[in-house]
Short mmCIF file of C-alpha atoms in Angstrom, two decimals:
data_model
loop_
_atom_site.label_atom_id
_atom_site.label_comp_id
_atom_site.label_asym_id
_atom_site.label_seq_id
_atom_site.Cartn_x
_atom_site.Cartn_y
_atom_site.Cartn_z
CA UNK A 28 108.50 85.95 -30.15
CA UNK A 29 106.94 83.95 -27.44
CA UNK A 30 110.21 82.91 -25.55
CA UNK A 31 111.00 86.79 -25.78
CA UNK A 32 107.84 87.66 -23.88
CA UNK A 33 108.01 84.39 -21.35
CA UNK A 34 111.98 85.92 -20.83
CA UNK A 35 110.74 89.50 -20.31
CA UNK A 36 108.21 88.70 -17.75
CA UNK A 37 110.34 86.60 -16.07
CA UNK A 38 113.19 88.82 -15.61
CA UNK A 39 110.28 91.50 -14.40
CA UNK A 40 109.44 88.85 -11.89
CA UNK A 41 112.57 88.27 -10.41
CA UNK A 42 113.48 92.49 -10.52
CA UNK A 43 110.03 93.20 -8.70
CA UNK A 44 111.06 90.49 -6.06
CA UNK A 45 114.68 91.30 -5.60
CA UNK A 46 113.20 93.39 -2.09
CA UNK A 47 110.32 90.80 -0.75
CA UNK A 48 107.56 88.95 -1.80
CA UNK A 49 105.80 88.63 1.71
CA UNK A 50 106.94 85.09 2.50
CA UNK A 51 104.44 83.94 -0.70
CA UNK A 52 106.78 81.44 -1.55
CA UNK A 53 107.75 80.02 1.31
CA UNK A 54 104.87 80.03 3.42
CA UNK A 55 102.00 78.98 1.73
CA UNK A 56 100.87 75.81 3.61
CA UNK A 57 97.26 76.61 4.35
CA UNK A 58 96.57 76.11 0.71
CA UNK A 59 99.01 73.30 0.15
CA UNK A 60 97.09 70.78 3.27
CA UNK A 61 93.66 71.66 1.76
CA UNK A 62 94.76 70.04 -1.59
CA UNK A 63 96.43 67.32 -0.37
CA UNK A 64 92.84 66.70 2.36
CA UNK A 65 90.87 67.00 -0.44
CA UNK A 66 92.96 64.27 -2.60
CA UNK A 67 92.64 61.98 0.45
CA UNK A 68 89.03 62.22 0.83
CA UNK A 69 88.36 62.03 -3.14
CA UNK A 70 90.76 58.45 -3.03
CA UNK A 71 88.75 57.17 -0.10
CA UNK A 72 85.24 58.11 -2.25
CA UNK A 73 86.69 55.98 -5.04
CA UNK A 74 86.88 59.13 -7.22
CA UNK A 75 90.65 60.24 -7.96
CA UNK A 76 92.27 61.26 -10.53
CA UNK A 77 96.27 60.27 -11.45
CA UNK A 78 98.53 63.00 -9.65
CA UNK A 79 100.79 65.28 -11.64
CA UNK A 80 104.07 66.54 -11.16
CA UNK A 81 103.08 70.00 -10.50
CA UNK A 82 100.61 68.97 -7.60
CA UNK A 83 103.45 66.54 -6.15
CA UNK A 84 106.09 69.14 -6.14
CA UNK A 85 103.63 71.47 -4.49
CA UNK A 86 103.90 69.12 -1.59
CA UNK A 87 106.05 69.63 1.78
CA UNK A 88 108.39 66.71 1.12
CA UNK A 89 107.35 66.68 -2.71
CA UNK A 90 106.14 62.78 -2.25
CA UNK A 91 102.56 62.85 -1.05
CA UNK A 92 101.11 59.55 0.49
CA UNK A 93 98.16 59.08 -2.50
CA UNK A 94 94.80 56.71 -1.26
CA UNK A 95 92.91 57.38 -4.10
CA UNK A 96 91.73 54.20 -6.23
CA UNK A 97 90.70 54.87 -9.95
CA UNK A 98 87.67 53.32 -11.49
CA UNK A 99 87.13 52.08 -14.86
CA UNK A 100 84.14 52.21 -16.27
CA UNK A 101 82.54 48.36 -16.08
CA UNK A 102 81.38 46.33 -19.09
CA UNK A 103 77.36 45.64 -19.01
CA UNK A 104 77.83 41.89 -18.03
CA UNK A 105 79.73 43.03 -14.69
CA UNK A 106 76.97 44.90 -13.71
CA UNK A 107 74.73 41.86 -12.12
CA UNK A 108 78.20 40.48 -10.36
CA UNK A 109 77.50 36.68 -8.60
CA UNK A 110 77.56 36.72 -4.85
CA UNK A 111 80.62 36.60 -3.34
CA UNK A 112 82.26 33.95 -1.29
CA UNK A 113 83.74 34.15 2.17
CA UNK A 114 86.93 34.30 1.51
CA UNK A 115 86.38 37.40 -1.29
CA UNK A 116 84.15 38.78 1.56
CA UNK A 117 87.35 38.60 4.17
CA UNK A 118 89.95 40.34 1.62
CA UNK A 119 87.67 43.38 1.02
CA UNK A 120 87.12 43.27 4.90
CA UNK A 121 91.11 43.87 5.19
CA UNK A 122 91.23 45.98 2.35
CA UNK A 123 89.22 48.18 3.90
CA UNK A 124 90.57 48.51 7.49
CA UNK A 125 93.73 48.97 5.33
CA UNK A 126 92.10 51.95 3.99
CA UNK A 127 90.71 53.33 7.33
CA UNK A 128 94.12 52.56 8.75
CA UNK A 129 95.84 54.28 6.22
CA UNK A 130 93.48 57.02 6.28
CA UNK A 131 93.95 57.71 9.58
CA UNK A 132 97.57 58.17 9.38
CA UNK A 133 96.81 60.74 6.41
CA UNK A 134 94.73 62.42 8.67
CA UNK A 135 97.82 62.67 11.30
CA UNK A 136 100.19 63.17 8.91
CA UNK A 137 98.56 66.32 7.47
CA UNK A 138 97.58 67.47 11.02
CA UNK A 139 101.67 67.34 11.70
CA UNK A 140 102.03 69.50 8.57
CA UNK A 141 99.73 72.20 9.49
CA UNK A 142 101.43 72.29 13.26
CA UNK A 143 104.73 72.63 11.55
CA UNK A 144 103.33 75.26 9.39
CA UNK A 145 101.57 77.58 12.03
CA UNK A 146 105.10 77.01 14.33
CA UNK A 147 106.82 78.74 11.51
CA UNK A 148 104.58 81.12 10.67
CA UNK A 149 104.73 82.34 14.50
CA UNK A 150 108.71 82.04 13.95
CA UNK A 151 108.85 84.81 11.21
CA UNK A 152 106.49 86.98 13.19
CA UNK A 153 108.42 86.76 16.39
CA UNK A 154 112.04 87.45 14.34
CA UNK A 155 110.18 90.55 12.28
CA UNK A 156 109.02 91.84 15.62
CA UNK A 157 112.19 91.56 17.92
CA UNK A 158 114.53 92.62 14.43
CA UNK A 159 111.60 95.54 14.03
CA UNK A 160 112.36 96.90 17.74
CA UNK A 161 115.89 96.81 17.30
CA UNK A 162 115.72 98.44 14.14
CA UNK A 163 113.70 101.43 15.92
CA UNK A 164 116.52 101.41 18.79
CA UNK A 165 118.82 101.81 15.86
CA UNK A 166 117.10 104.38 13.87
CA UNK A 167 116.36 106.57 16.99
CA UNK A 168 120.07 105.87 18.63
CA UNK A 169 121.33 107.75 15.13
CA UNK A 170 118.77 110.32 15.49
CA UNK A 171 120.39 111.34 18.73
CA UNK A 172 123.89 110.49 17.49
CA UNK A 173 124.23 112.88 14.25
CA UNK A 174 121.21 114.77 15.44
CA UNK A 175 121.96 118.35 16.98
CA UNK A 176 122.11 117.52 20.50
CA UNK A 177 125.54 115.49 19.49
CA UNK A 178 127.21 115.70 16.04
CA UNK A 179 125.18 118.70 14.92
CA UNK A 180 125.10 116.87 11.45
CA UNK A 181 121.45 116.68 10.65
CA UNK A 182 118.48 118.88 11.31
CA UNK A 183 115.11 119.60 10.88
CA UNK A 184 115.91 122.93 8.41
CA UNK A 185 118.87 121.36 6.14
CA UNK A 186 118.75 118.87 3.26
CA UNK A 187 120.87 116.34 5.80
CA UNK A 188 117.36 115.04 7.63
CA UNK A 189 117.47 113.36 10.92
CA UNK A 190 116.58 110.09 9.35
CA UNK A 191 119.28 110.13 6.43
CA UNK A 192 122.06 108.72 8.55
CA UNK A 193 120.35 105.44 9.22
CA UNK A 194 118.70 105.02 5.88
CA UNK A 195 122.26 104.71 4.91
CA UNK A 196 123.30 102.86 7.61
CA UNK A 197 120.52 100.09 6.68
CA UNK A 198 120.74 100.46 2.76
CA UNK A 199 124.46 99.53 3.43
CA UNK A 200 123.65 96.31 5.17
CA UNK A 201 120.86 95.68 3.28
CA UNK A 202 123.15 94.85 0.71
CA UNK A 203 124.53 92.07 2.59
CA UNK A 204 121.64 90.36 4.27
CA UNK A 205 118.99 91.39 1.67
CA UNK A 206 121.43 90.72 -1.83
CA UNK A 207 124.52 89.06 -1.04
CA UNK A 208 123.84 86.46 1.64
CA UNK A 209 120.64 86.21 1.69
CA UNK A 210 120.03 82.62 0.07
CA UNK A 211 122.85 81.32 2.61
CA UNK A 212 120.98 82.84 4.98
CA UNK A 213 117.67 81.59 3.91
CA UNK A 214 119.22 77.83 3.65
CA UNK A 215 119.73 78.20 7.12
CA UNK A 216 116.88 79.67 8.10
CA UNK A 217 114.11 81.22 6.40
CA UNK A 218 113.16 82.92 9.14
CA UNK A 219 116.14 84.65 9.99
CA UNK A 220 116.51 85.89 6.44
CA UNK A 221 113.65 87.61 6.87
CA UNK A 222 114.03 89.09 9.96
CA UNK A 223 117.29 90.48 9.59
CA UNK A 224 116.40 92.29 5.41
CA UNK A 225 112.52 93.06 6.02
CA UNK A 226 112.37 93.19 9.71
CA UNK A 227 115.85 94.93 11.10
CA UNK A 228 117.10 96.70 8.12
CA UNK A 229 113.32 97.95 7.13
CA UNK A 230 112.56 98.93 10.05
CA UNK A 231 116.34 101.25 10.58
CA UNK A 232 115.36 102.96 6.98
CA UNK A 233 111.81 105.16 6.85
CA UNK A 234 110.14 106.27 3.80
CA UNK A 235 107.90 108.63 5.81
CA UNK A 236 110.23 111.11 7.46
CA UNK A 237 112.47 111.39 4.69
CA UNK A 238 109.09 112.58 2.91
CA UNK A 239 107.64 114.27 5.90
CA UNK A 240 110.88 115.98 6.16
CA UNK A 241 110.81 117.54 2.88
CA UNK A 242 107.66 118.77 3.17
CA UNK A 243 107.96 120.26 6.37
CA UNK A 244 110.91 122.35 4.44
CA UNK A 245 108.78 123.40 1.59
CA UNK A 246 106.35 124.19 3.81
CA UNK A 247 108.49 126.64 5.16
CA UNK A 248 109.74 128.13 1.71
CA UNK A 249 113.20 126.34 1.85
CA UNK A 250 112.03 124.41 -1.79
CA UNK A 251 116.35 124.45 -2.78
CA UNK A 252 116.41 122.69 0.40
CA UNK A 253 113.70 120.78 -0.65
CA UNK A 254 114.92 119.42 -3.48
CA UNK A 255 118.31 118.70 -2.43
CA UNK A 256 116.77 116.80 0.02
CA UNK A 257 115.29 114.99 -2.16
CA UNK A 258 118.09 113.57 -4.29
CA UNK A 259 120.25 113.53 -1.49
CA UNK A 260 118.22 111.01 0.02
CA UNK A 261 117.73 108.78 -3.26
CA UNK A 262 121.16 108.90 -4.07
CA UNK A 263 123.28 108.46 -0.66
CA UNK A 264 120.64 104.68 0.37
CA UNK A 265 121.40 103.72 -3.60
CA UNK A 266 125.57 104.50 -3.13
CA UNK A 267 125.10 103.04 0.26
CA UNK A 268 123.65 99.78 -1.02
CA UNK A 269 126.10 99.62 -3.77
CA UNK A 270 129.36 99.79 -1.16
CA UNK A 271 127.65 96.98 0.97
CA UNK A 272 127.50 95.03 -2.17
CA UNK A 273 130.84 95.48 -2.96
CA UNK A 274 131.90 95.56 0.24
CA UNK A 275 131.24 91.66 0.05
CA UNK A 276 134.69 91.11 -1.72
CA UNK A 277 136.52 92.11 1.01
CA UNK A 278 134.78 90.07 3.42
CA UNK A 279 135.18 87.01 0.61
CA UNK A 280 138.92 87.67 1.17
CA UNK A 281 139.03 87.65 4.55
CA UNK A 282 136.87 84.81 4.60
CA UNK A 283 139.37 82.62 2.60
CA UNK A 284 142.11 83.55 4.72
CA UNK A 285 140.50 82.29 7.29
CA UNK A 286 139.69 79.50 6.07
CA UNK A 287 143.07 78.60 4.39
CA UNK A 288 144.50 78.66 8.53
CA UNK A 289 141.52 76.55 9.69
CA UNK A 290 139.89 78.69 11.92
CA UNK A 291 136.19 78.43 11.40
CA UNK A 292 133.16 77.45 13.86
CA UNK A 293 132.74 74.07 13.38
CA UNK A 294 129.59 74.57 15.52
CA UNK A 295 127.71 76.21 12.78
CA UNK A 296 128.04 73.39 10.12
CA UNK A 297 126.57 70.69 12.67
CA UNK A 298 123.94 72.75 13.74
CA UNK A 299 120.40 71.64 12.46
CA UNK A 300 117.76 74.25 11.11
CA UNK A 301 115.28 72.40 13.15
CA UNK A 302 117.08 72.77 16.52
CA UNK A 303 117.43 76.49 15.29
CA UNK A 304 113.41 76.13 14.73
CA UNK A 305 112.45 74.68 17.78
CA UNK A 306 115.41 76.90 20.11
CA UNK A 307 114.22 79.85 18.44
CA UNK A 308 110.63 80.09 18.73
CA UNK A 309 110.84 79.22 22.44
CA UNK A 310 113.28 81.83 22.68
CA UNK A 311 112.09 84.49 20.55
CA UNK A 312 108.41 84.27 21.81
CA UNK A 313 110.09 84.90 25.50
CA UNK A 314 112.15 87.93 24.21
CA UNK A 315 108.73 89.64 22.42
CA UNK A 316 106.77 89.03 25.82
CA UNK A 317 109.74 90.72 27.62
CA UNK A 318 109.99 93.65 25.37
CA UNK A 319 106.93 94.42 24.77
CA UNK A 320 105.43 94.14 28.46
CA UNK A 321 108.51 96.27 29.20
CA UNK A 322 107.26 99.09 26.61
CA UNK A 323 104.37 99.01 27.42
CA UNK A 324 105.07 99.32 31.35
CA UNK A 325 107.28 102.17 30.39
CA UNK A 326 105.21 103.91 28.32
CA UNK A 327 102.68 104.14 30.77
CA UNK A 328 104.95 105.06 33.44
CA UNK A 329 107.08 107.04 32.51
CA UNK A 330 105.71 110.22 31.17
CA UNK A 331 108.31 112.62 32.59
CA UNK A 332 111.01 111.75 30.25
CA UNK A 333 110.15 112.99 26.69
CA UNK A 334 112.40 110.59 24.96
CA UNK A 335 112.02 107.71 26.69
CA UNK A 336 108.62 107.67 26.42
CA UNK A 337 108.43 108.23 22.40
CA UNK A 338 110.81 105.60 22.48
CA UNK A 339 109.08 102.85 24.13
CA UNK A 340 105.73 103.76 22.57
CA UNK A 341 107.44 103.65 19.44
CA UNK A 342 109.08 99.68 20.55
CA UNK A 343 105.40 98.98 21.46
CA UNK A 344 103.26 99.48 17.63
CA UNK A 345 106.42 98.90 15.44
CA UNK A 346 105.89 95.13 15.15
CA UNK A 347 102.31 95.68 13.83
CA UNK A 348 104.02 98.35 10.78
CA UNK A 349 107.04 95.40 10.37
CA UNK A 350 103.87 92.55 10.39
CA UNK A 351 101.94 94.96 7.77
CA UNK A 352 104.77 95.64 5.50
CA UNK A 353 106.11 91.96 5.24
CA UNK A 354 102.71 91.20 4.08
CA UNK A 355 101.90 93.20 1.83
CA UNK A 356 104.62 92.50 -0.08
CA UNK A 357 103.03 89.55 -1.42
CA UNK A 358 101.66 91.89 -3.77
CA UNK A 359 104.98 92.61 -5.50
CA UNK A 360 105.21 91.20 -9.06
CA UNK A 361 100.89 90.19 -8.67
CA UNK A 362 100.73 93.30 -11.17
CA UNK A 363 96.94 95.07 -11.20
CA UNK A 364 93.38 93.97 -12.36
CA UNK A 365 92.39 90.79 -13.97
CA UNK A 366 94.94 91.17 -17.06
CA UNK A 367 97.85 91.26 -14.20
CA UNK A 368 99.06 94.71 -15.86
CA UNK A 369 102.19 96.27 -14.56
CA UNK A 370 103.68 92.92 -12.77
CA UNK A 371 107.20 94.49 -12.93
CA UNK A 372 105.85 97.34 -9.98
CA UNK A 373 106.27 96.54 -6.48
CA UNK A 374 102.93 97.34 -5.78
CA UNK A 375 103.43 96.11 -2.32
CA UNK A 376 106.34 98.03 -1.59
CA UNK A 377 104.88 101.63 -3.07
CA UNK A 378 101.57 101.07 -1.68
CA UNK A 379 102.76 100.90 2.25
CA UNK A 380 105.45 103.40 1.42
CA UNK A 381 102.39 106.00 0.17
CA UNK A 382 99.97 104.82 3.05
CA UNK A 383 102.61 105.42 5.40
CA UNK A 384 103.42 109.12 4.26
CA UNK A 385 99.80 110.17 4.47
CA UNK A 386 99.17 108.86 7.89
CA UNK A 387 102.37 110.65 8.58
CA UNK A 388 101.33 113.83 6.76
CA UNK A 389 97.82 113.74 8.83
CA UNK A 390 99.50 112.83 12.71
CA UNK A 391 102.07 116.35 11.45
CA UNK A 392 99.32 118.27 11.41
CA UNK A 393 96.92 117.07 14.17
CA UNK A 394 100.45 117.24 16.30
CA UNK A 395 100.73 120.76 15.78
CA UNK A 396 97.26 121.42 16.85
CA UNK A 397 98.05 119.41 19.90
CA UNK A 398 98.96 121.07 22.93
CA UNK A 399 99.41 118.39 25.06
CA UNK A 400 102.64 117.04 25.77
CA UNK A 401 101.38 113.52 26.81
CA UNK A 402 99.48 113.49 23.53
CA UNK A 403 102.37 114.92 21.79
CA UNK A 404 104.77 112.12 23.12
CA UNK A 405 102.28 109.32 21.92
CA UNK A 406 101.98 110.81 18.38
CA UNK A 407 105.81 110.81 18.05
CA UNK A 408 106.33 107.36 19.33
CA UNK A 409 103.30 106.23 16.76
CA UNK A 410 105.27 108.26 13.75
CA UNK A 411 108.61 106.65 15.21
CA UNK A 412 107.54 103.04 15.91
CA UNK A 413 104.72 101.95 13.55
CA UNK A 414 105.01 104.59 10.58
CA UNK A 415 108.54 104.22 10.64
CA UNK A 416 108.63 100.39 10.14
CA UNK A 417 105.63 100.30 8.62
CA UNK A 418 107.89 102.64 5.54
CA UNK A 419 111.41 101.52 4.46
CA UNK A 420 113.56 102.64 2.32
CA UNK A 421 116.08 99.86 2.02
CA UNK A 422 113.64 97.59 0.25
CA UNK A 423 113.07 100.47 -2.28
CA UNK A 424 116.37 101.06 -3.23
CA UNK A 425 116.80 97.23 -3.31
CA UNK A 426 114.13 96.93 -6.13
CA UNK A 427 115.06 100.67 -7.87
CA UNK A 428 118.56 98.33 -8.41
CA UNK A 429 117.17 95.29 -9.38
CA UNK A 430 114.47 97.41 -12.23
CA UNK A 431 117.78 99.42 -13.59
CA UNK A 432 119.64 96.10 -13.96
CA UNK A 433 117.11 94.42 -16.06
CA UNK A 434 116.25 94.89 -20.06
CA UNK A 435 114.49 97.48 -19.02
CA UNK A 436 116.08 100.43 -17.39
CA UNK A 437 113.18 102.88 -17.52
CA UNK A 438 111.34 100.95 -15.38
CA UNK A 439 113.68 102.32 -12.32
CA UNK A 440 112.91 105.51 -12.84
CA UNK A 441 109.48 105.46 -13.37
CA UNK A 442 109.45 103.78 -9.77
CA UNK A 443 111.07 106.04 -8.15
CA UNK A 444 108.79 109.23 -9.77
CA UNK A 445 106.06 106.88 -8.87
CA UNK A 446 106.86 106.49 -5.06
CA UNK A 447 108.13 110.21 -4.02
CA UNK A 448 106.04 112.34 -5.97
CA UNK A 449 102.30 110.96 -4.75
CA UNK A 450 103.94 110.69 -1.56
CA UNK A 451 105.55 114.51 -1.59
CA UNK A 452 102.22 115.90 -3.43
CA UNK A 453 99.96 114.03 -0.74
CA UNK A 454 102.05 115.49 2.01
CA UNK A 455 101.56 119.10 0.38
CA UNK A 456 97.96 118.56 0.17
CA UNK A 457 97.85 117.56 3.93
CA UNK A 458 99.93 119.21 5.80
CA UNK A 459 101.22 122.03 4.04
CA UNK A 460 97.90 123.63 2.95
CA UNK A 461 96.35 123.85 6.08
CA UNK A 462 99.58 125.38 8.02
CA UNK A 463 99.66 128.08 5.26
CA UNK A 464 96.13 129.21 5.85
CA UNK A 465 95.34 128.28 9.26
CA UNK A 466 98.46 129.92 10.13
CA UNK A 467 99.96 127.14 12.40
CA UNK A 468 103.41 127.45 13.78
CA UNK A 469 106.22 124.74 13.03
CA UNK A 470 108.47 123.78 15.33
#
């Protein structure tokens, strides 16, 4: 009975973290140095206590340099010890510069650590923040693409919303960078990993204007619209993730045919994470100062152009939604309350997705009151930029797969009631209501 329960919440576990657990695996250094100080100083105070396995494997390099001595408790007729000679006197001299020595290059060593930590810390920021803004180029270069001033495919009054193209588009490649490849990824870099699931493909998917998008349409009395919407949108990211998975076989195939004639980028295999590490952050940090003093020159300047300025406004606040979603992911699988109920709910992942929805539902109605158009311009870049990578819906269909795979069907569904309805009845409350008796026009 109590290996079926240790099995259940395990397979909960790895279901609710199938999407993203905030890097709370893989970054969690600050907590890691202040064990192994406090070790250090309890050796050097002659109080320490044997170290286990668990703490050692907690460690960076899972061999910690110990300096703690352990005391036995002394027999009465050590107590009153005879005085000790010169030569005693000039071994517990050395022993103890030994220990200052060796305390010293603890001290470094764990000052290296935290360096090394903080550097990568900055990495994942820097790859969620340039991935973010090229999700948003994405996302609004799709807009335009299938919207009506192109394709004529999607519109604001049809179940095919503007957004629907690219939260296929990213559900499809979520399946390869965020399922299929993502631990080859991650051996390479765990950085990159991240950027390119949570920060690119979360950031081409929204959550809020699929919802915003419905609403707007019941708002308007076009509920079979509505609705159609609705599943149309749940069901074409969850067939789009499936065909990137499986869409993996083929590029297996190819893969080994390539391989079988030898051509391959030798490159690759000889290139160290750490050069990656160090290349990277220089790099990335210059490509986030570049884009984001070029947004925000632009969206100062260059008011005249409707588009262009929603777009760079939007390139300017989506890192803080990609920054804010990453992290609170750590709260997926945490469950709720003291008793940890509910650990197989990505709480992380429903939470932004509902924040982001109501912010969205409030900004729709405040825009319509508006007049404006400088004022309009900002609240669309806001909705485009932060709101839409602070949402995602590639993450969400990720862990809607993951639930329905497990022991536990159900638990799928029940997510998915959970994260559209409070969204779409929120929405109603906010934006709907007031347009139907203040009387406000949609456009």
């Amino acid at each position: 009975m109590e290996s079926t329960i240790v099995e259940e919440i395990d397979e909960s576990e790895r279901a609710v973290e199938a999407g993203d657990d905030g890097g709370r695996r893989s970054l969690q250094g600050s907590a890691r140095y202040e064990i192994n100080e406090n070790a250090i100083e309890m050796g050097l105070n002659g109080v320490g206590v044997m170290p286990n396995d668990a703490f050692i494997n907690s460690y960076p390099h899972g061999d910690p340099t110990w300096t703690a001595t352990f005391l036995v408790s002394p027999l009465p007729s050590d107590i009153i010890a005879p005085p000790l000679s010169n030569h005693s006197s000039m071994v517990l001299k050395e022993e103890d510069a030994d220990k200052r020595q060796h305390h010293q290059h603890s001290q470094k060593q764990v000052s290296q650590e935290k360096c090394l930590w903080v550097m990568e810390y900055i990495l994942v920021l820097s790859h969620l923040a340039i991935f973010g803004i090229i999700g948003i180029f994405i996302r609004f270069a799709l807009q335009i693409l299938f919207g009506p001033d192109v394709a004529n495919v999607t519109n604001k009054y049809s179940a095919l919303y503007l957004d629907l193209p690219s939260n296929m588009v990213g559900s499809f490649f979520m399946g390869w960078v965020g399922v299929v490849f993502k631990k080859k990824i991650s051996i390479f870099s765990e950085a990159l990993a991240i950027g390119l699931s949570t920060g690119l493909m979360g950031s081409i998917t929204t959550f809020t204007s699929w919802i915003q998008e419905i609403v707007n349409l019941t708002t308007k009395g076009y509920w079979v619209h509505g609705i159609i919407g609705l599943l149309l949108g749940m069901e074409l990211a969850q067939m789009s993730l499936t065909l990137g998975i499986e869409s993996t076989k083929l590029i297996a195939y190819v893969h080994s045919k390539i391989k079988k004639q030898q051509v391959a980028f030798t490159w690759i295999s000889s290139f160290e994470y750490n050069q990656y590490s160090l290349f990277g952050f220089i790099m990335l940090m210059f490509i986030i100062g570049i884009l984001w003093g070029g947004s925000l020159v632009l969206s100062v300047f260059d008011f005249t152009s409707h588009h262009k300025t929603k777009l760079w406004m939007a390139c300017l606040v989506g890192p803080f939604g990609v920054w804010i979603r990453w992290y609170m992911a750590r709260l997926n699988g945490q469950g709720i309350g003291a008793q940890k109920r509910l650990k197989w709910l990505p709480m992380g992942t429903l939470l932004t997705n509902l924040i982001a929805s109501i912010i969205m539902a409030t900004l729709s109605t405040i825009h319509l009151v508006v007049k404006d158009d400088n004022r309009k311009n900002v609240l669309e870049g806001f909705e485009l930029g932060f709101l839409g990578c602070l949402s995602t819906v590639s993450t969400f269909v990720v862990e809607v797969r993951a639930l329905h795979q497990s022991s536990q069907s159900w638990r799928a569904y029940a997510y998915i009631l959970l994260s559209l309805f409070p969204a779409f009845i929120f929405g109603t409350l906010i934006y709907s209501i007031p347009v139907w008796t203040k009387g406000y026009s949609q456009t």
